[in-house]
XYZ file of C-alpha atoms in Angstrom:
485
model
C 15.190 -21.413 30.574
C 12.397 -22.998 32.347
C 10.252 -25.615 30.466
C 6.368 -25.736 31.445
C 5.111 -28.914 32.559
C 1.903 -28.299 31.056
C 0.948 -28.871 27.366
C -1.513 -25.905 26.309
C -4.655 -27.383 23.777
C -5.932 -24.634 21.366
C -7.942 -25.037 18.551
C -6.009 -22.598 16.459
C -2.795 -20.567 17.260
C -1.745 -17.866 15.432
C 1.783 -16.089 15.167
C 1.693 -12.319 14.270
C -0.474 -9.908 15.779
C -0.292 -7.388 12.828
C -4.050 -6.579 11.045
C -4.013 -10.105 9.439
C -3.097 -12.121 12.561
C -5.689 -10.473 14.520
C -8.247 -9.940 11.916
C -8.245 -13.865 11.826
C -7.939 -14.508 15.477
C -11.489 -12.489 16.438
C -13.027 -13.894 13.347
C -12.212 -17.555 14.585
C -12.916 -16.615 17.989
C -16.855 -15.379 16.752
C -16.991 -18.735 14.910
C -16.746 -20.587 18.091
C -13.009 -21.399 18.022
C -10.784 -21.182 20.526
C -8.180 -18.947 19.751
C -4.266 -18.328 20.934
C -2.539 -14.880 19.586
C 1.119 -14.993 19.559
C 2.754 -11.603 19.029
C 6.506 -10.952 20.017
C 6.037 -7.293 19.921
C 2.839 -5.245 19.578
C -0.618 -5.979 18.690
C -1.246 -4.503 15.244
C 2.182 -5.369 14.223
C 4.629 -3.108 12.063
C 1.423 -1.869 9.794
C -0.513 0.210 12.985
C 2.764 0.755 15.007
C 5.450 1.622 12.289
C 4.008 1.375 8.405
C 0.454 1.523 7.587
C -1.138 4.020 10.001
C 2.303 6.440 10.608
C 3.026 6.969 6.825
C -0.695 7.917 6.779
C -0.866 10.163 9.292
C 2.014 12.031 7.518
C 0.289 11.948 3.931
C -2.835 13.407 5.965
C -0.873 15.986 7.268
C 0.738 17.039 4.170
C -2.928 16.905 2.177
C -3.793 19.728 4.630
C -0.991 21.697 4.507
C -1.921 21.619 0.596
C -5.405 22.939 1.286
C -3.992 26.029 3.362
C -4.273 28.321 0.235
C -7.675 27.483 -0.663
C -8.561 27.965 2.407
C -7.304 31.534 2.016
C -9.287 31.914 -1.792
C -12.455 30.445 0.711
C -11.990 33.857 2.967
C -10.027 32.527 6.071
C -7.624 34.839 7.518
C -4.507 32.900 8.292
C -0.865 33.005 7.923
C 1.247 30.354 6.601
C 1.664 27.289 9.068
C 4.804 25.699 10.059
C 4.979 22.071 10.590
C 5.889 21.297 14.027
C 7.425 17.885 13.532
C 7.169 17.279 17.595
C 3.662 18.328 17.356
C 2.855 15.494 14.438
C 5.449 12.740 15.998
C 3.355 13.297 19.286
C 0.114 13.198 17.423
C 1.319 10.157 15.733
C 1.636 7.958 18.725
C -1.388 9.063 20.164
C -3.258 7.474 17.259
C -1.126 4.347 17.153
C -1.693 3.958 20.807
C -5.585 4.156 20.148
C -5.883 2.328 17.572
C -3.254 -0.540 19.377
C -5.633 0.077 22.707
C -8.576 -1.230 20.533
C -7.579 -4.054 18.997
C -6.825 -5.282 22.375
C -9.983 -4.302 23.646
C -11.676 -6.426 20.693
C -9.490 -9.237 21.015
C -10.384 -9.691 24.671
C -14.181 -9.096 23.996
C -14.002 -11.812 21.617
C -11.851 -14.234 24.225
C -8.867 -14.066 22.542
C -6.163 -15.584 24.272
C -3.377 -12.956 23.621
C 0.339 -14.003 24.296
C 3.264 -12.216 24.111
C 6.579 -13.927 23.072
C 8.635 -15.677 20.444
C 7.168 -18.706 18.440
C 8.735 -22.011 17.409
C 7.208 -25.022 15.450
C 8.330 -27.763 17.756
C 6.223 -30.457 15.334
C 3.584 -30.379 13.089
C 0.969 -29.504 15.922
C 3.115 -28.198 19.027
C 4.464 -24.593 18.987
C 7.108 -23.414 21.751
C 6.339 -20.098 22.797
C 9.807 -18.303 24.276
C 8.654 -14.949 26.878
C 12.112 -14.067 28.834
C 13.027 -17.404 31.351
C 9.691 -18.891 30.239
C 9.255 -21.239 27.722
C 5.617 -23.115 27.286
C 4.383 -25.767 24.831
C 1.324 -25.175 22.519
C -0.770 -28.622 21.092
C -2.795 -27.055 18.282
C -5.091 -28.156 15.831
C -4.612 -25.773 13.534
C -2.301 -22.785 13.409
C -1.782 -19.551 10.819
C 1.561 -17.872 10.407
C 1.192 -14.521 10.275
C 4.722 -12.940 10.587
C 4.840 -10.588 7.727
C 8.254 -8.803 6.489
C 10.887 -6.714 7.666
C 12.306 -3.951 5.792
C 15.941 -4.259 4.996
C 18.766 -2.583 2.952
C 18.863 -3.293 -0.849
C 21.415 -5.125 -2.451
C 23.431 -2.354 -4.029
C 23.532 -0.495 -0.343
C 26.806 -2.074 0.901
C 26.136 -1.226 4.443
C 24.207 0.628 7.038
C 24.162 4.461 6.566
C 23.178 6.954 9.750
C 21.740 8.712 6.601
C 19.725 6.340 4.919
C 16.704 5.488 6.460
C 14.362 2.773 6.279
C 10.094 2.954 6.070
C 10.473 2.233 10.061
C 12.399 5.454 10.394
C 11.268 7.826 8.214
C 8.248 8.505 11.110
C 10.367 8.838 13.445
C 12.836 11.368 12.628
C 12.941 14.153 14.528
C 13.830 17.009 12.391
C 12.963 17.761 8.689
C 15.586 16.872 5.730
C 16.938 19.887 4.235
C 17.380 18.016 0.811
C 15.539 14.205 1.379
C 16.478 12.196 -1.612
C 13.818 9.282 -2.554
C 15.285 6.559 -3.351
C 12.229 3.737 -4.521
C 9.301 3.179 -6.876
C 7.099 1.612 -4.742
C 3.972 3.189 -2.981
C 5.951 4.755 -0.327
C 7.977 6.143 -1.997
C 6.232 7.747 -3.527
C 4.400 9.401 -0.221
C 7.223 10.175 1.290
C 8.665 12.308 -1.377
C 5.247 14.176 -1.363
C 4.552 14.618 2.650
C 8.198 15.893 3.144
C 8.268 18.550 -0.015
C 4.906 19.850 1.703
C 6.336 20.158 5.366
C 9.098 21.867 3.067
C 12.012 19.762 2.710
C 13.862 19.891 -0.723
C 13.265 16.726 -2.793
C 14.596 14.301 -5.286
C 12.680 11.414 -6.373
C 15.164 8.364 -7.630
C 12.936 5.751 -9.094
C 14.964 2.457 -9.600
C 12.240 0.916 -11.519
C 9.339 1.557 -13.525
C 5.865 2.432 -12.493
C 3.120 0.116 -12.810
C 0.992 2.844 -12.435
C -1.115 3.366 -16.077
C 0.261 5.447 -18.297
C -2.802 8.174 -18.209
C -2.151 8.285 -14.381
C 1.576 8.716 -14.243
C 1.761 11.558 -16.360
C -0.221 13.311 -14.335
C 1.591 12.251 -11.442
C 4.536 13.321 -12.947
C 3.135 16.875 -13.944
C 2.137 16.852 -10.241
C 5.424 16.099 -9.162
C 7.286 18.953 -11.713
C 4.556 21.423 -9.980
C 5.998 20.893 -6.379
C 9.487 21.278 -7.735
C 10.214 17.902 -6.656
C 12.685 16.652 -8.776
C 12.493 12.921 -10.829
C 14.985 10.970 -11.746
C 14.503 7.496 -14.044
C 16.560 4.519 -13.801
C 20.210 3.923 -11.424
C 22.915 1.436 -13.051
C 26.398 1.622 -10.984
C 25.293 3.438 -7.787
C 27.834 4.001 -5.367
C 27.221 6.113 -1.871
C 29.410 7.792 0.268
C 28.594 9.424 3.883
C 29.665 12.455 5.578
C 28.138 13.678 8.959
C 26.072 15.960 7.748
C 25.428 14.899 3.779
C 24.828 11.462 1.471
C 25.735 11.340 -1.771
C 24.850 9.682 -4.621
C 26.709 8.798 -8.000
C 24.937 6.903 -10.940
C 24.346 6.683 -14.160
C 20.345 7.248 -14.971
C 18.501 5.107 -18.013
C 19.703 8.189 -20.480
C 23.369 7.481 -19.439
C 23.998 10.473 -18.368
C 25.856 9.983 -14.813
C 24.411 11.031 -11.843
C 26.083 12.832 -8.844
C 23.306 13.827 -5.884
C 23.605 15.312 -2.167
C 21.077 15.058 -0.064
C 20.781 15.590 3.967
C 18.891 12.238 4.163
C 18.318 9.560 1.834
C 14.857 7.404 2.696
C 14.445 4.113 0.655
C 11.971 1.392 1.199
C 14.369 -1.421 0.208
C 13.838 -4.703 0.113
C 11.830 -7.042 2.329
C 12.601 -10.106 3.881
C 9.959 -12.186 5.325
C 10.047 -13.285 8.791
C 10.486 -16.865 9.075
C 13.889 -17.970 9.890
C 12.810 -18.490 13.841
C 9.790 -20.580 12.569
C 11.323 -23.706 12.097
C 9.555 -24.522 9.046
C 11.523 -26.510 6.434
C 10.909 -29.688 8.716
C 7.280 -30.216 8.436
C 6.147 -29.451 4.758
C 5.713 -26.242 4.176
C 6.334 -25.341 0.513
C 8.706 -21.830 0.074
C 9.923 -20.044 -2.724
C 13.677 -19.182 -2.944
C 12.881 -16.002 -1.223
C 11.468 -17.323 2.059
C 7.973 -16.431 1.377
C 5.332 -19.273 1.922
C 3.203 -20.614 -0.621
C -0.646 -21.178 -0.062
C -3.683 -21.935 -1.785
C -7.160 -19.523 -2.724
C -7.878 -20.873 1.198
C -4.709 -19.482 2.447
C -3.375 -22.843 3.355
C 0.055 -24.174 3.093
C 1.158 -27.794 1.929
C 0.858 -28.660 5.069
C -2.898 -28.683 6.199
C -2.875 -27.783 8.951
C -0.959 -24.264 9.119
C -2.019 -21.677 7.519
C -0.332 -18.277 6.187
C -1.618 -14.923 5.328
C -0.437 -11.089 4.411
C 3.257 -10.436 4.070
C 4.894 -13.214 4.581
C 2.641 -15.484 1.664
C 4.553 -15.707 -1.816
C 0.841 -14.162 -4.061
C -0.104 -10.619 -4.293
C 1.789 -7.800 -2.909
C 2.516 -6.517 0.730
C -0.327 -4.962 1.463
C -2.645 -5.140 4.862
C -5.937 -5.491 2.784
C -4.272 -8.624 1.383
C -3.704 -9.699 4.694
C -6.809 -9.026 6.563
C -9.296 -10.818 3.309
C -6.874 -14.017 3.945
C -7.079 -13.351 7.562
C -10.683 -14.070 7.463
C -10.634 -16.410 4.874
C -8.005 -18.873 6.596
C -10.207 -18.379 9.411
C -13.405 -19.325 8.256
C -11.828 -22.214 5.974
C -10.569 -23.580 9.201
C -13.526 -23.369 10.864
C -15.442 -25.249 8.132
C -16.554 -22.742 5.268
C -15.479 -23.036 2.084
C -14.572 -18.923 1.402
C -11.893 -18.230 -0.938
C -8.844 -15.262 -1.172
C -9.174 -14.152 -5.101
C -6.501 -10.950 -4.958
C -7.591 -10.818 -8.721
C -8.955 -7.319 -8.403
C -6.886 -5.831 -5.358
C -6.755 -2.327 -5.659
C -3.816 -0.417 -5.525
C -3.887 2.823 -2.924
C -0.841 5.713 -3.687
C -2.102 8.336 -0.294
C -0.019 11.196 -2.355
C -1.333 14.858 -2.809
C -3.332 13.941 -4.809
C -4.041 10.761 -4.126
C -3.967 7.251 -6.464
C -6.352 4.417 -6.691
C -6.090 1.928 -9.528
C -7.988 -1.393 -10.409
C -7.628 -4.282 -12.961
C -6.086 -3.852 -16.442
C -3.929 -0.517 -17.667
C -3.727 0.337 -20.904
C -0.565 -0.595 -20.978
C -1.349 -4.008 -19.891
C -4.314 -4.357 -22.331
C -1.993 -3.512 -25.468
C 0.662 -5.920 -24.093
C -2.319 -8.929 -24.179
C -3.023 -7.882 -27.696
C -6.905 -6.846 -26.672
C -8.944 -4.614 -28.704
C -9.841 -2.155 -26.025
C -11.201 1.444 -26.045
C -10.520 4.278 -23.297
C -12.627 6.959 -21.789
C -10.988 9.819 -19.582
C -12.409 12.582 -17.406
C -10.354 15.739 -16.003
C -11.872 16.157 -12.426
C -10.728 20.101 -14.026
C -14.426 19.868 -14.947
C -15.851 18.209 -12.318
C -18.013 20.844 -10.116
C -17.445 19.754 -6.694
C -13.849 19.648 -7.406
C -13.864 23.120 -8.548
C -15.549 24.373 -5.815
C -13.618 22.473 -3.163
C -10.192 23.300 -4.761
C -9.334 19.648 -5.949
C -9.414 20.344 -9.757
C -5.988 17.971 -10.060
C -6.882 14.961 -11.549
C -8.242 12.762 -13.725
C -10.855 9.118 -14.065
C -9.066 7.065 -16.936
C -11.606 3.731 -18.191
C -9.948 0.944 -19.977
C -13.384 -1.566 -21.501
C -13.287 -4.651 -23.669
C -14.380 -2.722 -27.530
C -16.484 -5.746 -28.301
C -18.230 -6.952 -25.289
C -18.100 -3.508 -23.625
C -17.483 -4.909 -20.110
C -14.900 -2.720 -18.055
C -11.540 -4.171 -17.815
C -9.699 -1.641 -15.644
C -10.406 1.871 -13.668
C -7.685 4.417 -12.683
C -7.759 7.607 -11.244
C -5.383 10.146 -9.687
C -7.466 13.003 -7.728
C -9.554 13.802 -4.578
C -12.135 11.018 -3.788
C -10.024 8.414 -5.256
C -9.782 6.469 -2.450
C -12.917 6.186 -1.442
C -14.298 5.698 -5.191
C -11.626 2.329 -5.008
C -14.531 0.084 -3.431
C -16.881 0.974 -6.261
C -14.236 0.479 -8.563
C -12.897 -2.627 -7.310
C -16.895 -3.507 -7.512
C -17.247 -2.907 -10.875
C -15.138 -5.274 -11.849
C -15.951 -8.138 -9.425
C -19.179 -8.379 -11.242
C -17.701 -8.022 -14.423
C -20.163 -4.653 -15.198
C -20.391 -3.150 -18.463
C -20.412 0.226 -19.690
C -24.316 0.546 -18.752
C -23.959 -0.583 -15.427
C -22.199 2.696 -14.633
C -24.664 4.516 -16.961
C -28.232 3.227 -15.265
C -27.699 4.906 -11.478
C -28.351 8.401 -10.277
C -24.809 9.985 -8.731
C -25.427 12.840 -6.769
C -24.832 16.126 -7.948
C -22.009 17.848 -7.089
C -20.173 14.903 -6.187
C -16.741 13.382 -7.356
C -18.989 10.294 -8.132
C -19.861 12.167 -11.401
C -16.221 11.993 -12.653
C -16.651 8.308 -12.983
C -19.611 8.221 -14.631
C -17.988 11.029 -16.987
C -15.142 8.730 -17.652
C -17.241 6.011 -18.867
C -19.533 8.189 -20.941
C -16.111 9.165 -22.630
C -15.587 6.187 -24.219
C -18.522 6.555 -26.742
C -17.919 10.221 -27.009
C -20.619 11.401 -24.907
C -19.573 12.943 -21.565
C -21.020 16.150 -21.002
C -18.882 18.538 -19.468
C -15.664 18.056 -21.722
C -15.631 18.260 -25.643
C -14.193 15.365 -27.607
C -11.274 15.606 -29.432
C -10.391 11.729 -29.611
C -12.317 11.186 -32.650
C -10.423 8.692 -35.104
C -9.494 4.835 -33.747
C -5.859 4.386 -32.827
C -3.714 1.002 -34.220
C -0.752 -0.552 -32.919
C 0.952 -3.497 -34.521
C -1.166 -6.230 -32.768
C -4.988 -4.870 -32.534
C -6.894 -1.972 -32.681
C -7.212 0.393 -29.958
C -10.733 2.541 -30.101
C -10.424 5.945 -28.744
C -13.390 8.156 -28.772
């Protein structure tokens, strides 16, 4: 190993090229810093090269092989596609590569100093950067750890399978399951069990855990699952596996105890995820972890230590997603360069890309009851929504959760075409606390899918117009009363 002689001066170094690290680095750079971008791998990190955009491409993929028939019903004369998993493994990396070619582009248009290599803190302000033989010495001023998590085997997996598959290999296989047991509750999970019983794999969905999805929208989701035959399965105590070479199986007992025994070709799970700071060095200048690993920071992103920062993943708030990274990307960023911005994950949404797909915001019902409020509901079938009719998308539904007195909206949830896109409205809804005739007072274009949420909050007083009623009398629970109309 070769030591440089030279001490590099930066303004603000940042480890982890993923969408947080370099969301940060070009929004320091355009501030005026001067700005070093430490990734060991690729730029735009496991979410563009292995997670984010790959599990999406597949959940795109298997929301057009759903609208084949409709296309039929719309008078298109075609047979019944295969999926050529080459084809979409190809078309895959040619995105990936795109979008990875582009964020390079922009960091170099915003002089972004981008390094590749391993990082070390060597003190509270120098950072060794390890490339092969080289080995060079960063002085900093500030820096922002941007690592994020790696994916590994849960507990009760007692070693590594050929069979079992992590989210990192799930895009990558090379030929479809014959029976793919799911083995997670997470987000996914809950994808992967969809794309792969459209490109026609058998399925079984294990869920481990609970849902946190609200009520309303999981029993749709589970009617949606039934529908594609896939097959769910609540709550594992005792699980054991075993491995063949050409089967896994499974033996539990589920949260009925009845016991469980399962075969599958492949068994995917998400597992559990570890975040990447062991190489960092950090225990010996201040920076505050939980028991986990993952670093604690303030609404500025910062750590107990002032100057380092630490955003997405690897940060102990909120949960791993890249839109929690990339809003304390930028926030760390313009805190260090002065401003005074703040990262309030109070109202991040939550994104499910399934067929259909899930968007959810703020309080479920379930939720609500638990705080003893005295809430009221109003739900919309997109069933009656025109532009889903016409478009094929009838599956579906807007669910409203509003504070009874004060009529501001607590929570929005919805499982159906457009939900995704509808999230940013939802998400600003609630930022500025809106009430029931804040939705009311604007024009939503007709047909639209717009018009579902509008239905859902004229539902809660009884007065959508294109469903009829029948949640006339208030509902009680122990601890408050619940207003249905």
């Amino acid at each position: 190993m070769v030591v440089g002689e030279m001490i590099e001066e930066r303004d603000l170094v940042i480890i982890g090229g993923g969408p947080g690290g370099y969301t940060a680095a070009i929004r320091a750079a355009q501030l005026g810093l001067s700005v070093t971008l430490i990734e060991k791998d690729q730029l735009g990190g496991i979410c563009l090269n292995q997670g984010c955009i790959p599990s999406k491409v597949w959940a795109y993929a298997a929301r057009k092989q759903s609208e084949i028939p409709h296309m039929k019903q719309l008078g298109f004369d075609m047979e019944s596609p295969k999926l050529n998993l080459d084809q979409l493994l190809t078309y895959k990396s040619n995105v990936t590569e795109q979008l990875r070619k582009g964020v390079e582009s922009l960091c170099q248009g915003n002089q972004v100093e981008v390094i590749q290599g391993k990082a070390t803190f060597t003190s509270e302000n120098k950072m060794g950067v390890e490339n092969g033989h080289q080995f060079d010495i960063y002085q900093f001023k500030k820096a922002i750890i941007a690592t994020g998590c790696t994916a590994t085997l849960p507990k009760s997996f007692s070693h590594n399978y050929e069979r079992v598959v992590l989210s990192h290999d799930i895009f990558r296989l090379k030929e479809l399951p014959n029976h793919l047991i799911v083995y997670g509750s997470d987000d996914i999970s809950l994808e992967v069990a969809i794309d792969y019983q459209s490109f026609g794999s058998q399925v079984t969905l294990i869920l481990p855990d609970a849902l946190t999805l609200d009520p309303s929208i999981e029993k749709e989701l589970m009617r949606v699952f039934k529908k594609k035959k896939i097959k769910v399965i609540k709550g594992v105590n005792g699980l054991s596996i075993e491995e063949t070479d050409d089967q896994v199986q499974l033996e539990f007992t589920d949260d009925q105890g009845k016991e469980r025994l399962i075969e599958g070709t492949h068994l995917y799970t998400s597992g559990m995820r570890k975040p990447n700071v062991e190489e960092l060095g950090l225990a010996r200048f201040g920076v505050d972890q939980i028991e986990d690993g993952y670093i604690v920071v303030n609404h500025h992103a910062q750590t107990s230590n002032p100057n380092i920062y630490a955003i997405g993943d690897v940060t102990a708030e909120g949960p791993a997603l890249a839109v929690k990274a990339i809003k304390q990307g930028k926030v760390a960023a313009e805190a260090i360069a002065g401003g005074n911005p703040e990262a309030d994950l109070t109202f991040l949404p939550t994104i499910i890309h399934t067929t259909p797909p899930i968007a959810s915001v703020g309080l479920t019902e379930t939720v609500a009851k638990e705080h003893g409020l005295e809430y009221q509901i109003g739900e919309f079938s997109l069933k009656a929504n025109g532009f889903a009719m016409l478009s094929g998308q009838k599956e579906g539904l807007i669910k409203v959760v509003s504070d009874a007195k004060t009529e501001i909206i607590l929570g929005i949830h919805m499982i159906g075409s457009g939900a995704i896109e509808l999230s940013s409205s939802f998400v600003q809804l609630l930022e500025m606390a809106a009430k029931e005739e804040d939705v009311h007072f604007p024009n939503y274009a007709h047909p639209s899918m717009n018009e579902g949420l509008l239905e859902a909050v004229e539902a809660l007083t009884g007065h959508s117009i294109h469903q009829i009623d029948s949640k006339k009398k208030p509902h009680t629970s122990d601890s408050h009363t619940v207003k249905i109309r």
